[in-house]
Amino acid sequence: MSNGTKKGYSVPIGPIHPALKEPILFTFTMNGEKVEEVDFAPGKAHRGIEWMGMRRNPVQIVHLTDRICGICGVSHTLAFSRAVEQVAEIEVPERGHYVRTIIAEYERIQSHLLWAGVAAHELGFDTLFFLAWRVREESMDVIELLTGNRVNYGIIQVGGVRRDITEDQFPRIEASLRYYEDLLGKMLELFLHDTTITMRCRNTGLMNRREALELCTVGPTARASGLNLDVRQDSPYAAYGDLDVRAVMPEQYLGEAYGDVYDRIVVRLLEVKQSVEIIRQCLDMMPPGPVQFETKIPKLLATCKKAVGEAVGRVEAPRGEALHYVRMDGHENPQTWKVKASTYSNQMSWLKMLRGEQLADVPIIVASIDPCMSCTDRVTVVRDGHSDVMTKEGLHRLSVEKTRRLMQ
Amino acid sequence: MTTMFGIDMLAVVGGIVAITVFGIVAGLVFLGIDRKVTAHMQARIGPPIRQPFRDFLKLLCKDSSVPENAIPWIFNGAPLLALASSIVILLYLPIGSFLPVFGSYGDLILVMYLLTIPALAMVGGGFASGSPYATVGSQREMVTMISYEFPLAIAIIAIAWRLSVAGIADPFSIGTIAANPVWGVAGPLGIIGFLILLVVLTWVTPAELSRVPCDTPEAETELAGGLLVEYSGRNLALFSLASGVKTVAMASLAVALFLPWNVSSFVALSPVVAYGADFAFYLVKLFAVIFFSVSIIRVGMARFRITHVVSVYWGYLAGLGLIGLLFIVLDTALGAGVIA
């Protein structure tokens, strides 16, 4: 097709489309099968969670944070709890840290396997999709055993965790760890040595190290481009300081990082193995003792109420760094609570990755950063019935006005 | 003369009705079997085999909506054309030991052209639906057609040419090919050549039927159904029938070309039993072809990018076909004593 003069046509993908697991609108300007230009509009899954949170106390908020994301709820709760604990100077018992680590790592396992299945489905490889989601059940079962829930675990509390992991649960945990260890070789073989997957993913959605750095990407997306960053390694929280945690880089498996979709698969699959190792270390090193700073909720709330100050809680969620900012001013409710999910940092890399790619690769590239829109959508501007985009200048003006109001 | 003509006409009309019913029922049954078998291979239970029938009936109850910017007569005509042309293909192919209804009016070359018509109908319907997804799907379908036509032609021509060299009259006639299995005509080198062509045909089938890895024109996760995206209700039901009939037609073509044996030619049976046995054996052969060229490939692969479809079919499969052809030529030359 020689269409040097032909004007490109536009293809909208979203807000609802089989390629997308959550609502977001992409608009592609196409030339034949090639993506010329791309724009996206998030904000379709805004639920006003921060607004609700600022009208509730921290103990109530942890149940909201669990529901920010259906997959990485623990990461958000952990990040929020860490922020509040820093403000209120709450010391979490050692064993509580270990339980938090174990749950966080199980969450990572199930999240990465869920993603692997979605990725296979985006590539049209449904057999692998069914396989990945079947083996994911094992981690869901263990999570149910440990927390009582399969989704929205509700185990993390400000100042510790609400349930302990007991000795009699260890054999079941150990069995699941062995299950995943045995499985990993097979998964690597199926995902990384399959001709069609290699053909579709190698050199697709490229982002080099410098671009990954400049776009402030986080998590597996950044690591696949060769950026050695992982909150668990760089500023350890929970029990990670005691454990041997090194960022998983694609070159450990293949010798070099390309920064393509294939490398993102490599990083996520290897992180499943890493999580298994971390959980095993936790089981070995778990000290005895209480798991909660204060079991009586009114006393815990009283401690939070006295707190004045601000803090940031950072957690390495399965998708990358999740950041919660909390400011307390001596009231029961936080004065300010701001959530920055990992997809918020990663989403701008879509523009770079998608430009010049084939339309066929759009779903897998979009999925390759493991987007979570309901985590990310913190604001949506709707005036007079139609939505609006905030510019940098507009946001700056608003924040200056807000600061003036606060200072009065 | 007039009575003879009348009886002929009656037989032809009866044949057409019988083949239409057979094509539709067998098509839906084989779609159901394919779904069940695939599900078991993926460690799922899968829907019951009668599910495609239920889906069809349900679609008939649904509204058939036509988009505002569609061209209604093409949009509504395309599914009819796809179904009708798929059935017509079956009329030129032998079913068990029943000879083709239209056997004396057309040959393999015609079948090859007829095979493109359902695809063209889908392309037309896609372009006429006025949706960017359907437009991209239609473009991809055209590219896919161009890609698989060449390897398919190589396979068909190689077989006819080998038969004509062996001194068999009317080599392109399907009756001739079915009556003279190529495996018996060729020597050892020729058999290698035909095995290679069988592999080529196995890979052409999913492309012809738009199944994984060549479901790029429909590509659920990319194009949300591609050229079928705007279709619903009765129109979509007709397309699903057409896809079933086309599956049977494509598998029957493979059976006629490569597996034409009948039970009755090995075992002496009374005529009625022979027809029944041959028909049952034919269904088994259809299942084998669909299992190997649709179900297994579909379970084991991801979807191709459209550029991959072109390079795989024009490059690798056409190359493979030519190698097969070369073997057959060598075999013929040896047989004729040109080289020896």
XYZ file of C-alpha atoms in Angstrom:
748
model
C 0.000 0.000 0.000
C 1.619 3.250 -1.075
C -0.129 5.917 0.863
C 2.337 8.737 1.189
C -0.454 11.247 0.700
C -3.183 9.244 2.423
C -4.332 10.885 5.608
C -4.144 8.680 8.679
C -7.382 7.421 10.180
C -8.071 7.251 13.865
C -8.918 4.182 15.883
C -10.287 4.596 19.376
C -9.555 1.828 21.846
C -11.597 2.148 24.991
C -12.965 3.202 27.383
C -14.481 -0.287 27.151
C -12.617 -2.737 24.921
C -11.665 -6.429 25.244
C -7.966 -5.481 25.254
C -8.407 -3.367 28.352
C -9.151 -4.828 31.743
C -10.133 -1.451 33.140
C -11.610 1.637 31.529
C -9.264 4.088 29.824
C -9.526 5.725 26.419
C -6.746 5.482 23.845
C -6.937 7.339 20.564
C -4.592 6.128 17.860
C -3.817 7.935 14.635
C -3.006 5.119 12.271
C -1.177 4.805 8.998
C -2.173 1.390 7.669
C -1.350 -0.953 10.542
C 1.225 1.416 12.032
C 0.568 3.688 14.994
C 1.562 7.246 14.045
C 0.396 9.116 17.102
C -1.233 8.132 20.354
C -3.069 9.891 23.122
C -4.818 8.524 26.168
C -7.347 9.794 28.641
C -7.447 8.154 32.069
C -9.881 9.121 34.792
C -12.692 6.752 33.862
C -12.537 4.767 37.109
C -12.395 7.597 39.638
C -14.251 6.703 42.836
C -13.348 9.521 45.210
C -11.575 7.212 47.676
C -9.283 9.962 49.006
C -12.296 12.192 49.626
C -13.951 9.388 51.597
C -10.734 8.710 53.487
C -10.321 12.288 54.671
C -13.676 11.931 56.421
C -12.702 8.739 58.260
C -10.136 7.658 60.850
C -7.048 5.585 59.960
C -8.553 2.311 61.199
C -11.489 2.829 58.886
C -9.257 3.948 56.032
C -7.272 0.678 55.914
C -10.442 -0.983 54.675
C -10.700 1.638 51.945
C -7.054 1.232 50.931
C -7.631 -2.506 50.613
C -10.187 -1.631 47.974
C -8.132 0.861 45.985
C -6.996 -2.112 43.917
C -8.402 -5.612 43.688
C -4.983 -7.083 43.039
C -2.456 -5.085 45.047
C -4.669 -4.005 47.950
C -2.074 -5.064 50.512
C 0.546 -2.765 49.009
C -1.715 0.251 49.335
C -2.724 -0.646 52.884
C 0.895 -1.228 53.793
C 1.990 2.090 52.303
C -0.805 3.954 54.085
C -0.116 2.200 57.407
C 3.573 2.995 57.144
C 2.804 6.665 56.576
C 0.449 6.817 59.577
C 2.875 4.849 61.754
C 5.621 7.341 60.978
C 3.422 10.316 61.824
C 2.089 8.741 65.034
C 5.491 7.193 65.901
C 4.003 3.731 66.245
C 6.495 0.903 66.537
C 5.327 -2.219 64.698
C 6.369 -5.465 66.476
C 9.035 -7.472 64.685
C 6.755 -10.439 63.981
C 4.158 -8.094 62.496
C 6.742 -6.972 59.949
C 7.374 -10.566 58.918
C 3.695 -11.382 58.512
C 3.287 -8.244 56.405
C 6.215 -9.303 54.222
C 4.828 -12.793 53.674
C 1.405 -11.483 52.674
C 2.939 -8.829 50.410
C 5.015 -11.459 48.631
C 2.061 -13.800 48.165
C 0.241 -10.877 46.690
C 3.121 -10.343 44.281
C 3.004 -14.003 43.216
C -0.712 -13.946 42.462
C -0.491 -10.543 40.780
C 2.356 -11.564 38.462
C 0.634 -14.834 37.539
C -2.587 -12.970 36.879
C -0.626 -10.627 34.644
C 1.073 -13.520 32.847
C -2.344 -14.938 32.014
C -3.629 -11.588 30.797
C -0.518 -11.125 28.650
C -0.999 -14.551 27.063
C -4.632 -13.714 26.352
C -3.667 -10.397 24.765
C -1.364 -12.343 22.462
C -4.223 -14.678 21.523
C -2.568 -17.593 23.355
C -5.500 -18.771 25.425
C -4.023 -22.106 26.487
C -1.302 -20.305 28.392
C -3.856 -17.924 29.838
C -5.839 -20.814 31.308
C -2.666 -22.437 32.623
C -1.400 -19.264 34.307
C -4.706 -18.602 36.012
C -4.969 -22.212 37.141
C -1.606 -22.161 38.889
C -2.475 -18.777 40.381
C -5.183 -20.526 42.402
C -2.522 -22.046 44.662
C -1.439 -18.623 45.945
C -5.062 -17.537 46.285
C -5.762 -20.616 48.404
C -2.829 -19.904 50.707
C -3.836 -16.256 50.989
C -7.321 -17.404 51.945
C -5.852 -19.707 54.560
C -3.694 -16.935 56.039
C -6.111 -14.018 55.889
C -9.562 -15.535 55.505
C -10.113 -13.718 52.199
C -9.113 -14.319 48.612
C -9.418 -10.679 47.520
C -9.294 -7.551 49.750
C -7.457 -9.449 52.455
C -8.147 -7.010 55.303
C -5.183 -8.291 57.294
C -2.989 -5.227 57.627
C -3.823 -2.802 60.408
C -2.154 0.418 61.462
C 0.524 -0.796 63.861
C 0.772 -4.378 62.676
C -1.459 -7.111 61.326
C -4.803 -8.409 62.471
C -3.920 -12.109 62.313
C -0.786 -14.059 63.098
C 0.638 -16.834 60.963
C 0.796 -19.909 63.172
C 3.177 -22.878 63.145
C 0.492 -25.286 61.933
C 0.087 -23.200 58.764
C 3.771 -23.546 57.863
C 3.489 -26.944 56.103
C 0.755 -25.625 53.812
C 2.847 -22.540 53.002
C 5.915 -24.686 52.397
C 3.900 -26.951 50.076
C 2.815 -23.967 48.001
C 6.388 -22.668 47.816
C 7.572 -26.027 46.515
C 4.675 -26.073 44.043
C 5.833 -22.766 42.573
C 9.501 -23.755 42.562
C 8.683 -26.886 40.574
C 6.459 -24.936 38.275
C 8.777 -22.066 37.479
C 10.988 -23.963 35.036
C 7.886 -24.963 33.100
C 6.503 -21.422 33.068
C 9.824 -19.976 31.880
C 9.954 -22.615 29.160
C 6.394 -21.947 28.032
C 6.602 -18.175 28.047
C 10.167 -17.505 27.017
C 10.946 -20.322 24.611
C 7.737 -20.295 22.629
C 8.294 -19.191 19.039
C 5.116 -17.176 18.660
C 5.576 -15.349 21.975
C 9.186 -14.518 21.190
C 8.157 -13.372 17.722
C 5.467 -11.084 19.124
C 7.301 -9.729 22.181
C 10.958 -9.371 21.249
C 11.745 -5.780 20.178
C 8.126 -4.795 20.760
C 7.302 -1.784 22.920
C 10.918 -0.749 23.324
C 12.019 1.673 26.008
C 15.705 2.120 26.720
C 17.326 2.823 30.077
C 17.558 6.563 29.590
C 13.917 6.901 28.529
C 12.810 4.733 31.445
C 14.741 7.020 33.782
C 13.446 10.251 32.246
C 9.845 9.052 32.294
C 10.236 8.147 36.011
C 9.022 4.592 35.483
C 8.977 2.219 38.437
C 8.780 -1.480 39.213
C 9.134 -4.271 36.658
C 8.647 -1.774 33.809
C 11.751 0.149 34.897
C 13.769 -2.946 35.743
C 13.067 -4.486 32.336
C 14.667 -1.391 30.800
C 17.760 -1.908 32.913
C 17.066 0.489 35.798
C 18.169 -1.122 39.018
C 15.485 0.108 41.374
C 13.285 -1.679 43.835
C 11.950 -0.077 47.006
C 12.513 -3.343 48.866
C 16.213 -3.055 48.105
C 16.718 0.715 48.037
C 14.797 1.743 51.167
C 13.727 -1.444 52.927
C 10.482 -1.478 54.867
C 8.700 -4.227 56.820
C 11.132 -7.129 57.201
C 12.986 -6.566 53.934
C 15.950 -4.986 55.739
C 16.756 -8.355 57.353
C 16.344 -10.314 54.149
C 18.434 -10.827 51.068
C 16.505 -8.901 48.398
C 18.112 -7.848 45.131
C 16.229 -6.222 42.265
C 15.447 -8.749 39.538
C 16.978 -7.597 36.267
C 16.443 -9.199 32.837
C 20.187 -9.464 32.213
C 20.412 -11.981 35.054
C 18.517 -14.390 32.846
C 19.524 -13.413 29.338
C 22.776 -11.467 29.701
C 21.416 -8.160 28.421
C 18.356 -5.953 28.722
C 16.498 -4.877 25.600
C 13.711 -3.024 27.408
C 10.962 -4.708 25.389
C 7.810 -6.608 26.279
C 9.765 -9.865 26.420
C 12.034 -8.473 29.141
C 8.997 -7.413 31.138
C 7.775 -11.013 31.026
C 11.221 -12.206 32.154
C 11.306 -9.809 35.108
C 7.832 -10.710 36.330
C 8.342 -14.469 36.071
C 11.678 -14.272 37.871
C 10.082 -12.149 40.572
C 7.719 -15.031 41.314
C 10.806 -17.092 42.096
C 12.250 -14.245 44.153
C 9.025 -13.969 46.150
C 9.133 -17.689 46.915
C 12.679 -17.257 48.256
C 11.694 -14.230 50.328
C 8.752 -16.061 51.905
C 11.003 -18.982 52.756
C 13.534 -16.669 54.426
C 10.689 -15.081 56.381
C 9.446 -18.450 57.632
C 12.957 -19.326 58.834
C 13.679 -16.004 60.505
C 10.283 -15.117 61.951
C 10.759 -14.101 65.589
C 8.112 -14.911 68.213
C 6.049 -12.193 69.804
C 2.986 -10.063 69.214
C 1.960 -8.981 65.741
C 0.085 -5.822 66.663
C 1.261 -2.640 68.368
C -2.085 -2.269 70.122
C -4.947 -4.699 69.851
C -7.502 -2.378 71.459
C -8.888 -0.221 68.665
C -9.856 2.785 70.850
C -6.295 2.987 72.239
C -4.889 2.735 68.717
C -7.190 5.505 67.551
C -6.228 7.659 70.514
C -2.576 7.320 69.523
C -3.409 8.298 65.925
C -5.484 11.228 67.121
C -2.584 12.727 69.037
C -0.329 12.588 65.980
C 0.677 15.778 64.222
C 2.877 15.885 61.154
C 3.276 14.446 57.707
C 4.886 11.336 56.252
C 5.294 9.341 53.099
C 4.855 5.584 52.969
C 6.578 3.816 50.073
C 6.004 0.196 49.162
C 7.144 -1.920 46.232
C 3.781 -3.069 44.888
C 3.760 -5.816 42.219
C 3.559 -3.074 39.586
C 6.188 -0.803 41.133
C 6.409 1.815 43.818
C 3.138 2.763 45.511
C 3.346 5.974 47.497
C 0.974 7.317 50.133
C 1.307 10.785 51.623
C -0.530 11.392 54.898
C -0.762 14.594 56.908
C -2.316 14.488 60.377
C -3.241 17.587 62.372
C -4.411 16.257 65.726
C -7.847 15.247 64.549
C -9.184 11.731 64.147
C -9.200 12.033 60.349
C -6.110 12.764 58.294
C -6.016 16.331 57.025
C -4.562 15.220 53.683
C -4.176 11.821 52.108
C -2.661 11.404 48.677
C -2.233 8.112 46.831
C 0.213 7.700 43.995
C -0.092 4.229 42.505
C 2.624 2.632 40.406
C 0.656 2.928 37.169
C 0.576 6.692 37.692
C 4.351 6.710 37.290
C 4.380 4.191 34.475
C 1.554 5.335 32.257
C 3.429 8.079 30.409
C 5.808 5.439 29.047
C 2.897 4.180 26.891
C 3.308 7.128 24.529
C 6.945 6.284 23.962
C 6.360 2.543 23.626
C 3.339 2.689 21.344
C 4.522 5.203 18.747
C 5.546 3.456 15.528
C 4.317 0.036 16.640
C 1.840 -2.224 14.870
C -1.835 -2.034 15.845
C -1.646 -5.768 16.585
C 0.886 -5.104 19.339
C -1.093 -2.376 21.058
C -2.874 -4.731 23.526
C 0.266 -6.473 24.708
C 2.234 -3.210 24.967
C -0.555 -1.572 26.952
C -0.696 -4.641 29.178
C 3.097 -4.837 29.508
C 3.258 -2.172 32.218
C 0.500 -4.090 34.041
C -1.753 -1.039 34.216
C -4.168 -0.664 37.084
C -6.500 2.199 36.297
C -8.611 2.052 39.445
C -5.375 2.394 41.457
C -4.319 5.350 39.386
C -7.444 7.389 38.827
C -7.363 9.875 41.657
C -9.018 12.757 39.864
C -11.421 13.390 37.052
C -12.598 16.837 36.078
C -16.139 17.117 34.825
C -17.662 20.562 34.336
C -21.066 21.203 32.837
C -21.418 17.592 31.818
C -18.200 17.282 29.807
C -14.806 16.210 31.019
C -11.847 18.520 31.114
C -8.072 18.135 31.092
C -6.011 19.982 33.683
C -2.912 21.665 32.295
C 0.310 22.144 34.215
C -0.395 25.891 34.584
C -3.926 25.244 35.821
C -2.745 22.708 38.394
C -0.027 25.109 39.587
C -2.568 27.905 40.003
C -4.885 25.577 41.963
C -2.119 24.425 44.287
C -1.006 28.022 44.980
C -4.598 28.896 45.863
C -4.885 25.846 48.127
C -1.631 26.708 49.926
C -2.861 30.284 50.511
C -6.109 28.886 51.953
C -4.217 26.555 54.265
C -1.949 29.345 55.488
C -4.789 31.658 56.486
C -35.710 -37.174 -22.752
C -37.882 -34.818 -20.757
C -38.534 -37.466 -18.113
C -34.805 -38.256 -17.892
C -34.097 -34.569 -17.481
C -36.800 -34.341 -14.850
C -35.328 -37.193 -12.825
C -31.866 -35.657 -13.118
C -33.189 -32.334 -11.930
C -34.942 -34.033 -9.049
C -31.785 -35.865 -8.055
C -29.764 -32.635 -8.235
C -32.290 -30.667 -6.178
C -32.495 -33.502 -3.661
C -28.707 -33.594 -3.508
C -28.491 -29.865 -2.946
C -31.010 -29.991 -0.111
C -29.285 -32.980 1.472
C -25.823 -31.385 1.224
C -27.104 -28.082 2.632
C -28.620 -29.798 5.641
C -25.563 -31.986 6.073
C -23.157 -29.038 5.740
C -24.965 -26.934 8.325
C -25.501 -29.719 10.863
C -22.003 -31.176 10.459
C -20.491 -27.682 10.559
C -22.118 -26.861 13.892
C -21.355 -30.304 15.329
C -17.706 -30.019 14.357
C -17.515 -26.513 15.845
C -18.919 -28.000 19.053
C -16.451 -30.891 18.975
C -13.585 -28.483 18.323
C -14.597 -26.374 21.319
C -14.928 -29.430 23.563
C -11.631 -30.967 22.481
C -9.827 -27.635 22.816
C -11.290 -27.153 26.281
C -10.058 -30.550 27.405
C -6.594 -29.797 26.081
C -6.628 -26.587 28.107
C -7.740 -28.435 31.258
C -11.230 -26.997 31.103
C -14.560 -28.773 30.887
C -15.851 -26.767 27.954
C -19.370 -26.290 26.670
C -21.543 -29.242 25.623
C -21.185 -30.262 21.970
C -24.619 -28.872 21.160
C -23.578 -25.392 22.300
C -23.136 -23.985 18.730
C -26.764 -24.983 18.010
C -27.922 -23.152 21.137
C -25.839 -20.119 20.235
C -27.321 -20.163 16.747
C -30.893 -20.339 18.053
C -30.209 -17.609 20.566
C -28.730 -15.340 17.905
C -31.851 -15.837 15.805
C -33.957 -14.377 18.645
C -31.737 -11.290 18.913
C -32.158 -8.028 17.046
C -30.070 -7.662 13.934
C -28.866 -4.095 14.232
C -27.447 -2.206 11.270
C -25.087 0.675 12.090
C -26.103 4.151 10.936
C -23.153 4.626 8.599
C -23.267 1.112 7.158
C -24.308 0.316 3.585
C -27.363 -1.811 4.422
C -27.632 -3.984 1.296
C -23.986 -5.073 1.381
C -24.048 -5.342 5.161
C -27.114 -7.613 5.115
C -26.162 -9.438 1.923
C -22.666 -10.461 3.022
C -23.709 -13.144 5.558
C -26.110 -14.719 3.029
C -23.425 -14.771 0.363
C -20.893 -16.256 2.787
C -23.245 -19.068 3.790
C -24.458 -19.791 0.258
C -20.963 -19.876 -1.233
C -19.716 -22.139 1.567
C -22.502 -24.600 0.787
C -21.750 -24.403 -2.940
C -18.167 -25.549 -2.284
C -19.523 -28.684 -0.631
C -21.540 -29.460 -3.778
C -18.287 -29.921 -5.696
C -16.677 -32.240 -3.159
C -17.258 -35.970 -2.596
C -18.950 -36.903 0.703
C -17.880 -40.425 1.612
C -18.595 -42.505 -1.486
C -21.336 -40.124 -2.662
C -19.967 -38.427 -5.728
C -20.113 -34.626 -5.837
C -23.517 -33.299 -6.853
C -21.979 -30.863 -9.338
C -18.961 -33.072 -10.036
C -19.368 -32.883 -13.790
C -19.691 -29.082 -13.869
C -16.503 -27.970 -12.205
C -13.076 -29.000 -11.021
C -10.457 -28.186 -8.384
C -9.623 -24.813 -9.900
C -13.238 -23.792 -9.438
C -13.180 -25.012 -5.822
C -10.092 -22.901 -5.214
C -11.911 -19.820 -6.471
C -15.078 -20.688 -4.573
C -13.078 -20.915 -1.358
C -12.291 -17.209 -1.628
C -15.936 -16.142 -1.886
C -16.951 -16.556 1.792
C -13.842 -14.603 2.741
C -14.649 -11.925 0.173
C -18.181 -11.718 1.528
C -16.782 -11.122 4.995
C -14.429 -8.465 3.627
C -17.347 -6.763 1.904
C -19.490 -6.944 5.017
C -16.620 -5.576 7.090
C -15.983 -2.602 4.813
C -19.724 -1.947 4.599
C -20.178 -1.796 8.372
C -18.486 1.592 8.626
C -16.479 0.860 11.764
C -12.717 1.411 11.970
C -12.280 -1.976 13.650
C -14.157 -3.732 10.840
C -12.190 -1.790 8.220
C -8.864 -2.853 9.717
C -10.227 -6.414 10.004
C -11.236 -6.412 6.341
C -7.832 -5.159 5.236
C -6.215 -7.918 7.255
C -8.551 -10.555 5.810
C -7.571 -9.505 2.284
C -3.885 -9.699 3.127
C -4.436 -13.109 4.734
C -6.231 -14.338 1.595
C -3.396 -13.206 -0.644
C -0.936 -14.949 1.668
C -2.477 -18.409 1.831
C -3.668 -18.603 -1.792
C -0.180 -19.314 -3.148
C 0.752 -22.296 -0.934
C -2.756 -23.714 -1.481
C -2.387 -23.407 -5.250
C 0.984 -25.134 -5.146
C -0.492 -28.107 -3.287
C -3.443 -28.465 -5.669
C -1.464 -28.032 -8.861
C 1.232 -30.461 -7.729
C -1.342 -33.181 -7.203
C -3.110 -32.606 -10.531
C 0.179 -32.418 -12.411
C 1.443 -35.684 -10.922
C -1.801 -37.401 -11.900
C -1.639 -36.046 -15.452
C 1.974 -37.219 -15.806
C 0.855 -40.669 -14.659
C -1.374 -40.683 -17.719
C -4.660 -40.174 -15.902
C -7.174 -38.211 -17.940
C -8.888 -35.115 -16.542
C -6.498 -34.641 -13.596
C -8.167 -31.526 -12.170
C -11.518 -33.266 -11.795
C -12.246 -34.028 -8.163
C -13.768 -37.361 -9.115
C -10.469 -38.373 -10.711
C -8.415 -37.295 -7.714
C -10.706 -39.089 -5.296
C -10.619 -42.241 -7.404
C -6.816 -42.245 -7.764
C -5.181 -41.625 -4.368
C -1.942 -39.778 -5.042
C -0.063 -42.031 -2.630
C -0.560 -44.960 -4.971
C 0.588 -43.066 -8.049
C 3.858 -41.658 -6.764
C 7.138 -43.356 -5.888
C 9.030 -42.923 -2.573
C 10.319 -39.414 -3.397
C 6.864 -38.393 -4.519
C 5.400 -39.629 -1.243
C 7.844 -37.406 0.657
C 6.739 -34.550 -1.578
C 3.064 -35.222 -0.896
C 3.705 -35.460 2.862
C 5.291 -32.006 2.691
C 2.272 -30.714 0.773
C -0.003 -32.280 3.391
C 1.818 -30.239 6.046
C 1.374 -27.118 3.902
C -2.354 -27.778 3.541
C -2.648 -28.394 7.297
C -1.257 -24.894 7.877
C -3.336 -23.278 5.155
C -6.535 -24.529 6.824
C -6.424 -22.265 9.927
C -5.675 -19.261 7.707
C -8.561 -20.137 5.425
C -10.865 -20.473 8.428
C -9.516 -17.448 10.348
C -8.615 -19.491 13.391
C -5.655 -18.991 15.773
C -2.832 -18.232 14.853
C -4.389 -16.545 11.804
C -7.419 -14.999 13.489
C -5.850 -11.569 12.912
C -8.932 -10.295 10.975
C -11.150 -10.947 14.011
C -8.526 -10.586 16.768
C -10.732 -10.294 19.828
C -8.193 -8.492 22.013
C -7.089 -6.061 19.287
C -10.105 -5.394 17.096
C -12.884 -6.632 19.364
C -14.117 -9.014 16.667
C -12.695 -7.161 13.648
C -14.821 -7.544 10.551
C -17.650 -9.090 12.561
C -17.679 -6.331 15.174
C -20.904 -4.663 14.007
C -22.768 -7.878 13.242
C -25.461 -9.162 15.561
C -28.589 -11.316 15.596
C -29.582 -13.120 12.423
C -26.627 -11.816 10.391
C -24.118 -13.035 12.942
C -25.964 -16.362 13.135
C -25.563 -16.759 9.366
C -21.854 -15.976 9.623
C -21.451 -18.608 12.345
C -23.217 -21.146 10.113
C -20.984 -20.137 7.217
C -17.913 -20.618 9.352
C -19.089 -24.113 10.300
C -19.895 -25.090 6.699
C -16.586 -23.674 5.540
C -14.767 -25.762 8.140
C -16.457 -28.881 6.752
C -15.719 -27.814 3.169
C -12.050 -27.142 3.843
C -11.669 -30.447 5.698
C -13.528 -32.270 2.880
C -11.116 -30.764 0.379
C -8.159 -32.061 2.407
C -9.859 -35.472 2.637
C -10.528 -35.535 -1.121
C -6.968 -34.546 -1.966
C -4.973 -36.601 0.490
C -7.201 -39.159 2.243
C -9.684 -40.248 -0.431
C -9.913 -43.937 0.561
C -13.251 -45.533 1.271
C -14.060 -48.536 3.421
C -16.045 -50.113 0.591
C -12.996 -50.338 -1.658
C -11.258 -52.590 0.899
C -14.140 -54.642 2.277
C -16.967 -56.153 0.249
C -20.223 -54.741 1.602
C -23.799 -54.560 0.395
C -24.429 -51.211 -1.357
C -26.516 -49.617 1.406
C -24.095 -50.651 4.173
C -21.196 -49.510 2.011
C -22.628 -46.009 1.675
C -23.181 -45.875 5.423
C -19.728 -47.202 6.281
C -18.044 -44.850 3.822
C -19.975 -41.918 5.216
C -19.023 -42.815 8.803
C -15.388 -43.227 7.759
C -15.568 -39.875 5.988
C -16.780 -38.220 9.212
C -13.864 -39.780 11.084
C -11.471 -38.412 8.452
C -13.073 -34.968 8.772
C -12.610 -35.095 12.522
C -8.953 -36.073 12.098
C -8.318 -33.186 9.702
C -10.098 -30.656 11.923
C -8.355 -31.975 15.019
C -4.871 -31.651 13.564
C -5.248 -28.506 11.510
C -7.614 -26.490 13.708
C -7.786 -27.705 17.307
C -4.153 -28.632 17.969
C -2.711 -25.582 16.225
C -5.195 -23.332 17.992
C -4.257 -24.674 21.413
C -0.531 -24.409 20.914
C -0.026 -20.954 19.483
C -0.382 -17.222 19.985
C -1.907 -14.999 17.330
C 0.304 -13.880 14.433
C 0.796 -10.244 13.620
C -0.481 -9.589 10.082
C 3.113 -9.093 8.875
C 3.923 -12.531 10.283
C 1.021 -14.072 8.375
C 2.480 -12.744 5.139
C 6.045 -13.825 5.863
C 5.024 -17.254 7.172
C 2.698 -18.074 4.255
C 4.521 -16.414 1.386
C 7.954 -17.257 2.725
C 8.082 -20.456 4.722
C 4.987 -22.315 3.559
C 5.305 -21.363 -0.112
C 8.985 -22.383 0.082
C 8.019 -25.645 1.731
C 5.390 -26.226 -0.960
C 7.945 -25.645 -3.694
C 10.302 -28.128 -2.051
C 7.453 -30.635 -2.003
C 6.799 -29.909 -5.671
C 10.498 -30.416 -6.427
C 10.386 -33.856 -4.795
C 7.385 -34.768 -6.903
C 9.116 -33.545 -10.083
C 12.229 -35.565 -9.217
C 10.078 -38.595 -8.518
C 8.344 -38.236 -11.884
C 11.659 -37.779 -13.700
C 13.055 -40.900 -12.051
C 9.918 -42.825 -12.892
C 10.071 -41.735 -16.494
C 13.743 -42.596 -16.715
C 14.873 -39.049 -17.525
C 17.458 -39.189 -14.777
C 18.735 -42.633 -13.940
